[in-house]
CSV table of C-alpha atoms and ligand atoms in Angstrom, one decimal:
chain,number,residue,atom,x,y,z
M,19,VAL,CA,22.2,212.0,146.1
M,20,VAL,CA,22.6,209.0,146.8
M,21,LYS,CA,24.0,206.5,149.9
M,22,PHE,CA,27.2,203.8,149.8
M,23,LEU,CA,27.4,201.7,153.1
M,24,ILE,CA,31.6,201.1,152.6
M,25,THR,CA,33.4,199.1,154.6
M,26,SER,CA,37.2,198.5,155.8
M,27,SER,CA,39.2,196.9,158.3
M,28,ASP,CA,38.2,198.8,161.2
M,29,GLU,CA,42.2,199.3,161.5
M,30,PHE,CA,41.7,201.9,158.3
M,31,GLN,CA,38.5,202.8,158.9
M,32,ASN,CA,40.0,206.4,159.0
M,33,ALA,CA,42.7,206.0,156.2
M,34,ALA,CA,39.5,205.0,153.8
M,35,LYS,CA,37.4,207.8,154.6
M,36,ALA,CA,40.3,209.7,154.1
M,37,GLU,CA,40.8,207.8,150.6
M,38,LEU,CA,36.8,208.0,149.5
M,39,LYS,CA,36.8,211.9,150.3
M,40,ARG,CA,40.0,212.5,147.9
M,41,ILE,CA,38.9,210.5,144.9
M,42,VAL,CA,34.3,211.3,145.2
M,43,PRO,CA,34.5,215.1,144.8
M,44,GLY,CA,31.3,216.2,146.9
M,45,LEU,CA,31.3,213.2,149.1
M,46,GLU,CA,29.4,213.5,152.6
M,47,GLU,CA,30.7,211.3,155.4
M,48,GLY,CA,27.5,209.4,157.0
M,49,GLU,CA,26.7,207.3,159.9
M,50,THR,CA,28.9,205.3,161.5
M,51,LEU,CA,27.8,201.5,162.1
M,52,GLU,CA,30.5,199.4,163.5
M,53,PRO,CA,34.2,199.6,163.0
M,54,GLY,CA,34.4,199.5,159.2
M,55,LEU,CA,31.7,199.8,158.1
M,56,PHE,CA,29.9,202.9,157.5
M,57,LEU,CA,27.6,205.3,155.3
M,58,ALA,CA,28.9,207.9,153.1
M,59,SER,CA,27.0,209.4,150.1
M,60,SER,CA,27.7,211.7,147.1
M,61,PRO,CA,26.0,213.8,144.4
M,62,HIS,CA,27.2,211.1,141.4
M,63,SER,CA,24.9,207.8,140.4
M,64,LYS,CA,25.3,204.6,141.8
M,65,ALA,CA,27.6,203.3,138.3
M,66,GLU,CA,29.6,207.2,138.0
M,67,PHE,CA,30.6,206.7,142.3
M,68,ALA,CA,31.6,203.0,141.1
M,69,ARG,CA,33.4,203.9,138.1
M,70,LEU,CA,35.3,207.1,140.3
M,71,ILE,CA,36.3,204.2,142.8
M,72,ALA,CA,37.6,201.6,140.6
M,73,GLU,CA,39.6,203.6,138.6
M,74,SER,CA,41.2,204.7,141.1
M,75,HIS,CA,41.9,201.3,142.4
M,76,PRO,CA,41.7,202.9,146.7
M,77,ILE,CA,43.9,200.9,149.3
M,78,TYR,CA,42.1,201.0,152.3
M,79,VAL,CA,38.6,201.2,150.9
M,80,ARG,CA,37.3,197.4,150.9
M,81,HIS,CA,34.3,196.7,150.1
M,82,VAL,CA,31.0,199.8,147.9
M,83,PHE,CA,27.1,199.8,147.7
M,84,PRO,CA,25.4,201.8,146.9
M,85,LEU,CA,22.9,202.0,149.9
M,86,GLU,CA,18.8,201.7,148.3
M,87,ILE,CA,16.5,200.4,150.4
M,88,GLU,CA,16.4,200.6,153.6
M,89,VAL,CA,14.5,198.3,156.2
M,90,ASP,CA,13.0,198.8,159.7
M,91,LEU,CA,12.6,196.1,161.6
M,92,GLN,CA,11.2,194.1,164.1
M,93,ASN,CA,13.2,190.6,165.0
M,94,ASN,CA,11.1,188.4,163.5
M,95,PRO,CA,10.2,186.8,160.4
M,96,LYS,CA,8.4,189.5,159.0
M,97,ASP,CA,11.3,190.7,158.1
M,98,LEU,CA,12.5,188.7,156.2
M,99,THR,CA,9.7,189.1,153.5
M,100,ASP,CA,9.7,193.0,153.7
M,101,MET,CA,13.0,192.8,152.8
M,102,ALA,CA,12.3,189.8,150.1
M,103,GLU,CA,9.9,192.2,148.7
M,104,LEU,CA,11.7,195.5,148.4
M,105,VAL,CA,14.2,194.3,145.9
M,106,SER,CA,12.1,192.5,144.1
M,107,GLN,CA,10.5,195.4,143.3
M,108,GLN,CA,14.4,197.2,142.8
M,109,ALA,CA,15.3,194.2,141.4
M,110,GLN,CA,12.3,195.2,139.3
M,111,LYS,CA,12.7,198.8,138.9
M,112,GLU,CA,16.5,198.4,137.9
M,113,GLY,CA,14.8,196.9,134.3
M,114,TRP,CA,16.8,192.9,136.2
M,115,GLN,CA,15.7,190.5,134.2
M,116,PRO,CA,14.0,187.1,133.6
M,117,GLY,CA,17.4,184.3,133.4
M,118,ASP,CA,19.6,187.5,134.8
M,119,GLN,CA,22.1,185.7,137.8
M,120,PHE,CA,22.2,186.5,141.0
M,121,SER,CA,23.2,186.1,143.9
M,122,VAL,CA,22.6,187.8,147.8
M,123,GLN,CA,25.0,188.9,150.8
M,124,ALA,CA,23.9,189.4,153.5
M,125,ARG,CA,26.0,190.2,157.2
M,126,LEU,CA,24.3,190.7,160.6
M,127,VAL,CA,26.5,193.5,162.5
M,128,GLU,CA,26.3,191.5,166.4
M,129,PRO,CA,25.0,188.7,164.8
M,130,GLY,CA,23.7,187.7,168.4
M,131,MET,CA,21.4,190.8,168.5
M,132,PHE,CA,19.2,189.3,165.7
M,133,SER,CA,16.2,186.1,166.3
M,134,TYR,CA,17.7,185.0,162.3
M,135,SER,CA,20.6,184.1,160.5
M,136,PRO,CA,22.0,185.2,157.4
M,137,PHE,CA,22.2,182.7,155.7
M,138,ALA,CA,17.7,182.6,156.6
M,139,ILE,CA,18.5,186.0,155.0
M,140,LYS,CA,20.0,185.0,152.1
M,141,GLU,CA,17.2,182.0,151.4
M,142,ALA,CA,13.9,184.3,151.9
M,143,VAL,CA,15.3,187.0,149.9
M,144,ALA,CA,16.5,184.4,146.5
M,145,SER,CA,13.8,182.7,146.8
M,146,LYS,CA,11.1,185.4,146.5
M,147,LEU,CA,13.3,186.8,143.6
M,148,ILE,CA,13.5,183.1,141.9
M,149,ALA,CA,9.6,182.4,142.8
M,150,ALA,CA,8.6,185.7,141.9
M,151,ASN,CA,11.2,188.0,138.9
M,152,GLY,CA,12.5,184.6,137.0
M,153,LEU,CA,16.6,185.5,139.0
M,154,GLN,CA,18.3,182.5,138.1
M,155,GLU,CA,21.2,182.4,142.0
M,156,ASN,CA,25.0,182.0,140.8
M,157,ILE,CA,26.9,182.0,144.7
M,158,LYS,CA,30.1,181.9,142.9
M,159,ALA,CA,30.1,183.6,139.5
M,160,PRO,CA,26.4,186.3,140.1
M,161,ALA,CA,26.3,189.2,137.1
M,162,GLN,CA,24.4,190.9,140.2
M,163,VAL,CA,24.4,190.5,144.0
M,164,VAL,CA,22.0,191.9,146.0
M,165,SER,CA,24.1,193.4,149.7
M,166,VAL,CA,21.6,193.3,152.6
M,167,VAL,CA,23.2,194.8,155.7
M,168,CYS,CA,21.4,194.7,159.0
M,169,ALA,CA,22.7,196.9,161.9
M,170,GLY,CA,20.5,197.4,164.9
M,171,ASN,CA,16.9,197.6,163.8
M,172,ARG,CA,17.7,199.0,160.5
M,173,ALA,CA,18.5,196.7,157.4
M,174,TYR,CA,20.8,198.5,154.0
M,175,LEU,CA,19.6,196.9,150.3
M,176,GLY,CA,21.4,197.6,147.0
M,177,LEU,CA,21.4,196.0,144.2
M,178,SER,CA,25.3,196.1,142.6
M,179,THR,CA,28.2,194.2,140.2
M,180,PRO,CA,30.6,192.7,142.4
M,181,GLN,CA,32.5,195.0,139.7
M,182,GLN,CA,31.0,197.8,141.7
M,183,ASN,CA,31.2,196.6,144.6
M,184,LEU,CA,35.1,196.8,144.0
M,185,SER,CA,34.7,192.9,145.5
M,186,GLY,CA,33.0,189.4,145.0
M,187,TRP,CA,33.1,188.6,148.4
M,188,ALA,CA,30.2,190.5,151.1
M,189,GLY,CA,31.8,193.3,152.2
M,190,GLY,CA,34.9,192.3,150.5
M,191,MET,CA,35.5,188.8,153.1
M,192,ARG,CA,37.4,186.8,151.1
M,193,HIS,CA,37.7,183.4,152.6
M,194,TYR,CA,40.1,180.4,152.2
M,195,ALA,CA,39.6,176.5,153.4
M,196,LYS,CA,42.3,175.6,155.5
M,197,ARG,CA,44.4,172.6,154.1
M,198,PRO,CA,47.0,170.3,155.1
M,199,GLU,CA,49.8,171.2,153.9
M,200,GLN,CA,49.4,174.6,154.1
M,201,ILE,CA,52.7,176.5,156.8
M,202,SER,CA,50.9,179.3,158.7
M,203,ARG,CA,48.3,181.5,157.2
M,204,ALA,CA,50.2,184.3,155.2
M,205,GLU,CA,50.3,182.5,153.2
M,206,PHE,CA,46.2,183.6,152.6
M,207,LYS,CA,48.1,187.3,151.8
M,208,LEU,CA,50.2,186.0,149.4
M,209,LEU,CA,46.7,184.3,147.3
M,210,GLU,CA,44.7,187.8,148.8
M,211,ALA,CA,47.4,189.0,146.9
M,212,LEU,CA,47.3,187.3,143.8
M,213,GLU,CA,44.1,187.3,142.9
M,214,VAL,CA,43.4,190.6,143.6
M,215,PHE,CA,46.0,192.1,141.8
M,216,ASP,CA,45.0,189.7,139.6
M,217,LEU,CA,48.3,188.4,139.0
M,218,THR,CA,50.1,184.6,137.4
M,219,PHE,CA,53.4,183.7,138.6
M,220,PRO,CA,56.3,183.2,135.8
M,221,GLU,CA,55.8,179.5,134.8
M,222,LYS,CA,59.5,179.5,135.1
M,223,GLY,CA,62.9,181.2,137.0
M,224,THR,CA,63.9,181.5,140.4
M,225,ALA,CA,61.3,183.5,143.6
M,226,LEU,CA,63.4,185.1,146.2
M,227,ASP,CA,61.7,185.3,149.7
M,228,LEU,CA,62.4,188.0,152.8
M,229,GLY,CA,61.1,186.6,155.8
M,230,ALA,CA,60.6,183.2,154.5
M,231,ALA,CA,59.3,181.5,157.8
M,232,PRO,CA,57.5,180.5,158.6
M,233,GLY,CA,57.7,179.3,153.8
M,234,GLY,CA,54.1,180.0,153.6
M,235,TRP,CA,54.5,182.0,150.3
M,236,SER,CA,57.9,179.6,149.8
M,237,ARG,CA,55.3,177.3,149.7
M,238,ILE,CA,53.1,178.1,147.7
M,239,LEU,CA,55.8,179.5,144.7
M,240,LEU,CA,57.9,176.3,145.0
M,241,GLU,CA,54.3,175.3,144.3
M,242,ALA,CA,53.9,177.3,141.6
M,243,GLY,CA,56.8,175.7,139.5
M,244,LEU,CA,59.8,178.0,140.5
M,245,LYS,CA,63.0,178.1,142.0
M,246,VAL,CA,63.2,179.8,145.8
M,247,ILE,CA,65.3,181.6,147.5
M,248,ALA,CA,64.3,181.8,151.5
M,249,VAL,CA,65.6,184.0,153.5
M,250,ASP,CA,65.9,184.4,156.7
M,251,PRO,CA,67.9,184.4,160.6
M,252,ALA,CA,64.8,181.4,162.2
M,253,ASN,CA,64.1,178.1,160.8
M,254,LEU,CA,61.8,177.5,157.9
M,255,ASP,CA,58.6,174.4,158.3
M,256,PRO,CA,61.0,170.8,157.8
M,257,ARG,CA,57.9,169.8,154.5
M,258,LEU,CA,59.9,172.5,152.9
M,259,TYR,CA,64.5,171.3,152.2
M,260,VAL,CA,63.1,169.8,149.4
M,261,PRO,CA,65.2,170.1,145.8
M,262,GLY,CA,64.4,173.5,144.5
M,263,LEU,CA,64.4,175.6,147.7
M,264,GLU,CA,67.5,177.4,148.8
M,265,HIS,CA,67.4,178.0,152.7
M,266,TYR,CA,69.7,181.5,153.5
M,267,ARG,CA,69.9,181.0,157.0
M,268,GLY,CA,70.6,185.6,158.0
M,269,TYR,CA,69.8,188.7,156.7
M,270,ALA,CA,68.6,190.2,154.3
M,271,ALA,CA,71.6,193.0,153.8
M,272,ASP,CA,73.9,190.9,155.1
M,273,PHE,CA,71.7,188.2,152.1
M,274,LEU,CA,72.2,190.7,149.8
M,275,LYS,CA,76.1,191.8,149.5
M,276,LYS,CA,76.2,187.9,149.0
M,277,ALA,CA,73.6,188.3,145.6
M,278,GLU,CA,75.1,191.6,144.4
M,279,SER,CA,78.3,189.8,144.8
M,280,GLU,CA,77.7,187.0,142.8
M,281,GLY,CA,75.7,189.0,140.3
M,282,GLN,CA,72.6,187.1,140.5
M,283,THR,CA,68.8,188.0,139.8
M,284,PHE,CA,65.5,186.7,140.3
M,285,ASP,CA,62.4,187.1,138.5
M,286,LEU,CA,59.3,187.7,140.9
M,287,ILE,CA,60.1,188.7,145.1
M,288,CYS,CA,58.6,188.8,148.0
M,289,ASN,CA,59.0,190.3,150.7
M,290,ASP,CA,56.9,189.6,154.1
M,291,MET,CA,60.2,191.0,156.5
M,292,ARG,CA,58.3,192.2,160.0
M,293,MET,CA,59.8,195.6,159.3
M,294,ASP,CA,59.5,198.9,160.1
M,295,ALA,CA,57.2,199.4,156.5
M,296,LEU,CA,60.0,202.6,156.1
M,297,VAL,CA,63.3,200.2,156.4
M,298,ALA,CA,61.2,197.3,155.2
M,299,ALA,CA,61.1,199.2,151.2
M,300,ASN,CA,65.0,201.9,151.9
M,301,LEU,CA,65.7,197.8,152.1
M,302,MET,CA,63.7,196.6,148.6
M,303,VAL,CA,64.8,199.5,146.9
M,304,GLU,CA,68.4,197.6,147.3
M,305,PHE,CA,67.1,195.0,146.4
M,306,ALA,CA,65.1,196.0,142.5
M,307,ARG,CA,69.2,196.2,141.8
M,308,LEU,CA,68.8,191.9,141.5
M,309,LEU,CA,65.1,191.5,139.7
M,310,SER,CA,65.0,191.1,135.8
M,311,PRO,CA,63.9,193.0,133.3
M,312,SER,CA,60.2,191.3,133.4
M,313,GLY,CA,59.7,191.0,137.0
M,314,PHE,CA,57.3,191.7,140.2
M,315,ALA,CA,58.1,192.0,143.0
M,316,LEU,CA,55.4,191.7,145.9
M,317,THR,CA,56.4,193.3,149.5
M,318,THR,CA,53.6,194.0,151.9
M,319,LEU,CA,54.2,196.7,154.7
M,320,LYS,CA,53.8,196.8,158.2
M,321,LEU,CA,51.7,200.2,159.2
M,322,PRO,CA,51.6,201.2,162.9
M,323,HIS,CA,48.4,201.5,164.6
M,324,GLU,CA,47.3,205.1,164.1
M,325,THR,CA,47.8,207.4,167.0
M,326,LYS,CA,46.4,210.9,167.8
M,327,LYS,CA,50.2,212.3,165.6
M,328,LEU,CA,50.6,209.6,163.8
M,329,LYS,CA,48.4,207.8,160.7
M,330,PRO,CA,50.0,204.6,159.6
M,331,ALA,CA,48.1,205.7,155.9
M,332,THR,CA,51.1,208.4,155.4
M,333,VAL,CA,53.9,206.1,156.5
M,334,ALA,CA,52.5,203.6,154.1
M,335,SER,CA,52.6,206.6,151.9
M,336,ARG,CA,55.9,207.5,152.5
M,337,ALA,CA,57.4,203.7,152.3
M,338,ILE,CA,55.3,203.8,149.1
M,339,ASN,CA,57.4,207.3,147.9
M,340,ILE,CA,60.7,205.4,148.9
M,341,LEU,CA,59.5,201.7,146.7
M,342,GLU,CA,58.5,203.8,143.9
M,343,LYS,CA,63.1,205.5,143.7
M,344,GLY,CA,63.8,201.5,143.1
M,345,TYR,CA,60.9,200.2,140.5
M,346,SER,CA,56.9,201.7,139.7
M,347,LEU,CA,53.9,200.5,141.4
M,348,VAL,CA,50.7,199.0,139.9
M,349,ARG,CA,49.3,198.6,142.9
M,350,ALA,CA,48.2,198.8,146.7
M,351,LYS,CA,46.1,197.4,148.5
M,352,GLN,CA,45.3,196.8,152.7
M,353,LEU,CA,43.7,193.2,151.8
M,354,PHE,CA,41.4,191.1,154.2
M,355,HIS,CA,44.0,188.6,155.6
M,356,ASN,CA,46.2,191.8,156.1
M,357,ARG,CA,46.7,193.0,159.6
M,358,GLN,CA,48.3,195.5,160.0
M,359,GLU,CA,49.1,196.4,156.8
M,360,ILE,CA,49.2,197.0,153.7
M,361,THR,CA,50.8,195.1,150.8
M,362,VAL,CA,52.6,196.7,147.1
M,363,LEU,CA,53.3,194.6,143.9
M,364,LEU,CA,56.1,196.2,142.1
M,365,LYS,CA,57.5,196.1,138.4
M,366,ASN,CA,61.0,197.4,137.0
M,367,ALA,CA,61.2,200.7,137.0
V,28,SAM,C1,55.0,187.4,159.1
V,28,SAM,S1,56.7,186.4,158.8
V,28,SAM,C2,56.9,185.8,157.8
V,28,SAM,C3,56.1,184.8,157.1
V,28,SAM,C4,56.3,184.0,155.9
V,28,SAM,N1,55.8,184.7,154.7
V,28,SAM,C5,55.6,182.7,155.3
V,28,SAM,O1,54.2,182.4,154.5
V,28,SAM,O2,55.6,182.3,156.1
V,28,SAM,C6,58.1,187.8,159.7
V,28,SAM,C7,59.1,187.3,159.0
V,28,SAM,O3,60.1,187.6,158.7
V,28,SAM,C8,61.6,188.0,159.7
V,28,SAM,N2,62.5,188.5,159.1
V,28,SAM,C9,62.2,189.7,160.1
V,28,SAM,N3,63.7,190.5,160.0
V,28,SAM,C10,64.5,190.1,158.7
V,28,SAM,C11,65.2,190.0,158.8
V,28,SAM,N4,66.3,191.2,158.3
V,28,SAM,N5,65.7,189.8,157.7
V,28,SAM,C12,65.0,188.6,157.6
V,28,SAM,N6,64.4,187.8,158.0
V,28,SAM,C13,63.9,189.1,158.6
V,28,SAM,C14,61.4,187.3,160.9
V,28,SAM,O4,62.1,186.6,160.9
V,28,SAM,C15,59.9,186.0,159.8
V,28,SAM,O5,60.2,184.8,159.9
């Protein structure tokens, strides 16, 4: 039996647990360290477990690592040398070779309870691996990752590849630097979708941006060299009124009628309208007729908060079923920058 530490968004923790049980036969749910961070055990080896998960492209499971070392913490500097020593032994056991490139990703649950920072843990473990094992630290593109989570008086550690972890970021928490030209926080959702779905924009063509205001996605699409039709009854950021961008100041359903009568098509259709997931999915299916044969569509689906009666994942799968009437589904993911929503990548059916 191998134990794993799983991260999802706190709101989608139950969806992540249900999804894992479907993917991994024999999975046993373990303790929850905080909402969105929980243990699970599986009869599979860490490689097999990772393969099962990676191949099924989970929507709600954001990050996974195998739990190989547990340390009782005293909340003093000895914790750091204990962790470093045990990780060094484990790296040797797993056959890590001198020169192998690693990074350490440390997280604290309730950081205020600890007398040290994640950075101090990272420093202690990394310097031990460099000095004792001859390994090389490579934060940007490591071949292996040491994951550390400290919660209460316990530390949970494991060694795995970024692929096995499903993300190269600690807990799958992808952070982007703010830039002065940024128009909205929503931009991060689009950037993360491009990265997670391994997507590149077409080199030229026209993108349709539904629910565009204030215009973050439109800004990125323009920057990528695309012409943009931004559809929204609300105002766009004044910086967006440049050649290449057309603002249709109205509702998506009205724009659809106009575009269809004019025989317009698009190489890319994006949708971030604030709208119930099922309504959005039905509308997106209508728009599928305007997508060029090689084009793709990217849509967010806004989900309800979980109640006893209503499961957001159930609404999401219903919405995806609707979308599949007009498109073929490529991937769906609850991204780090998605709040109460998921992002879906579609291509022409
Ligand atoms: C979350 S914001 C979009 C943010 C945008 N992606 C960005 O990067 O700045 C949602 C937008 O959907 C628009 N919206 C809601 N219903 C709409 C509809 N039926 N047609 C067009 N836009 C709609 C709202 O006016 C709002 O501006």
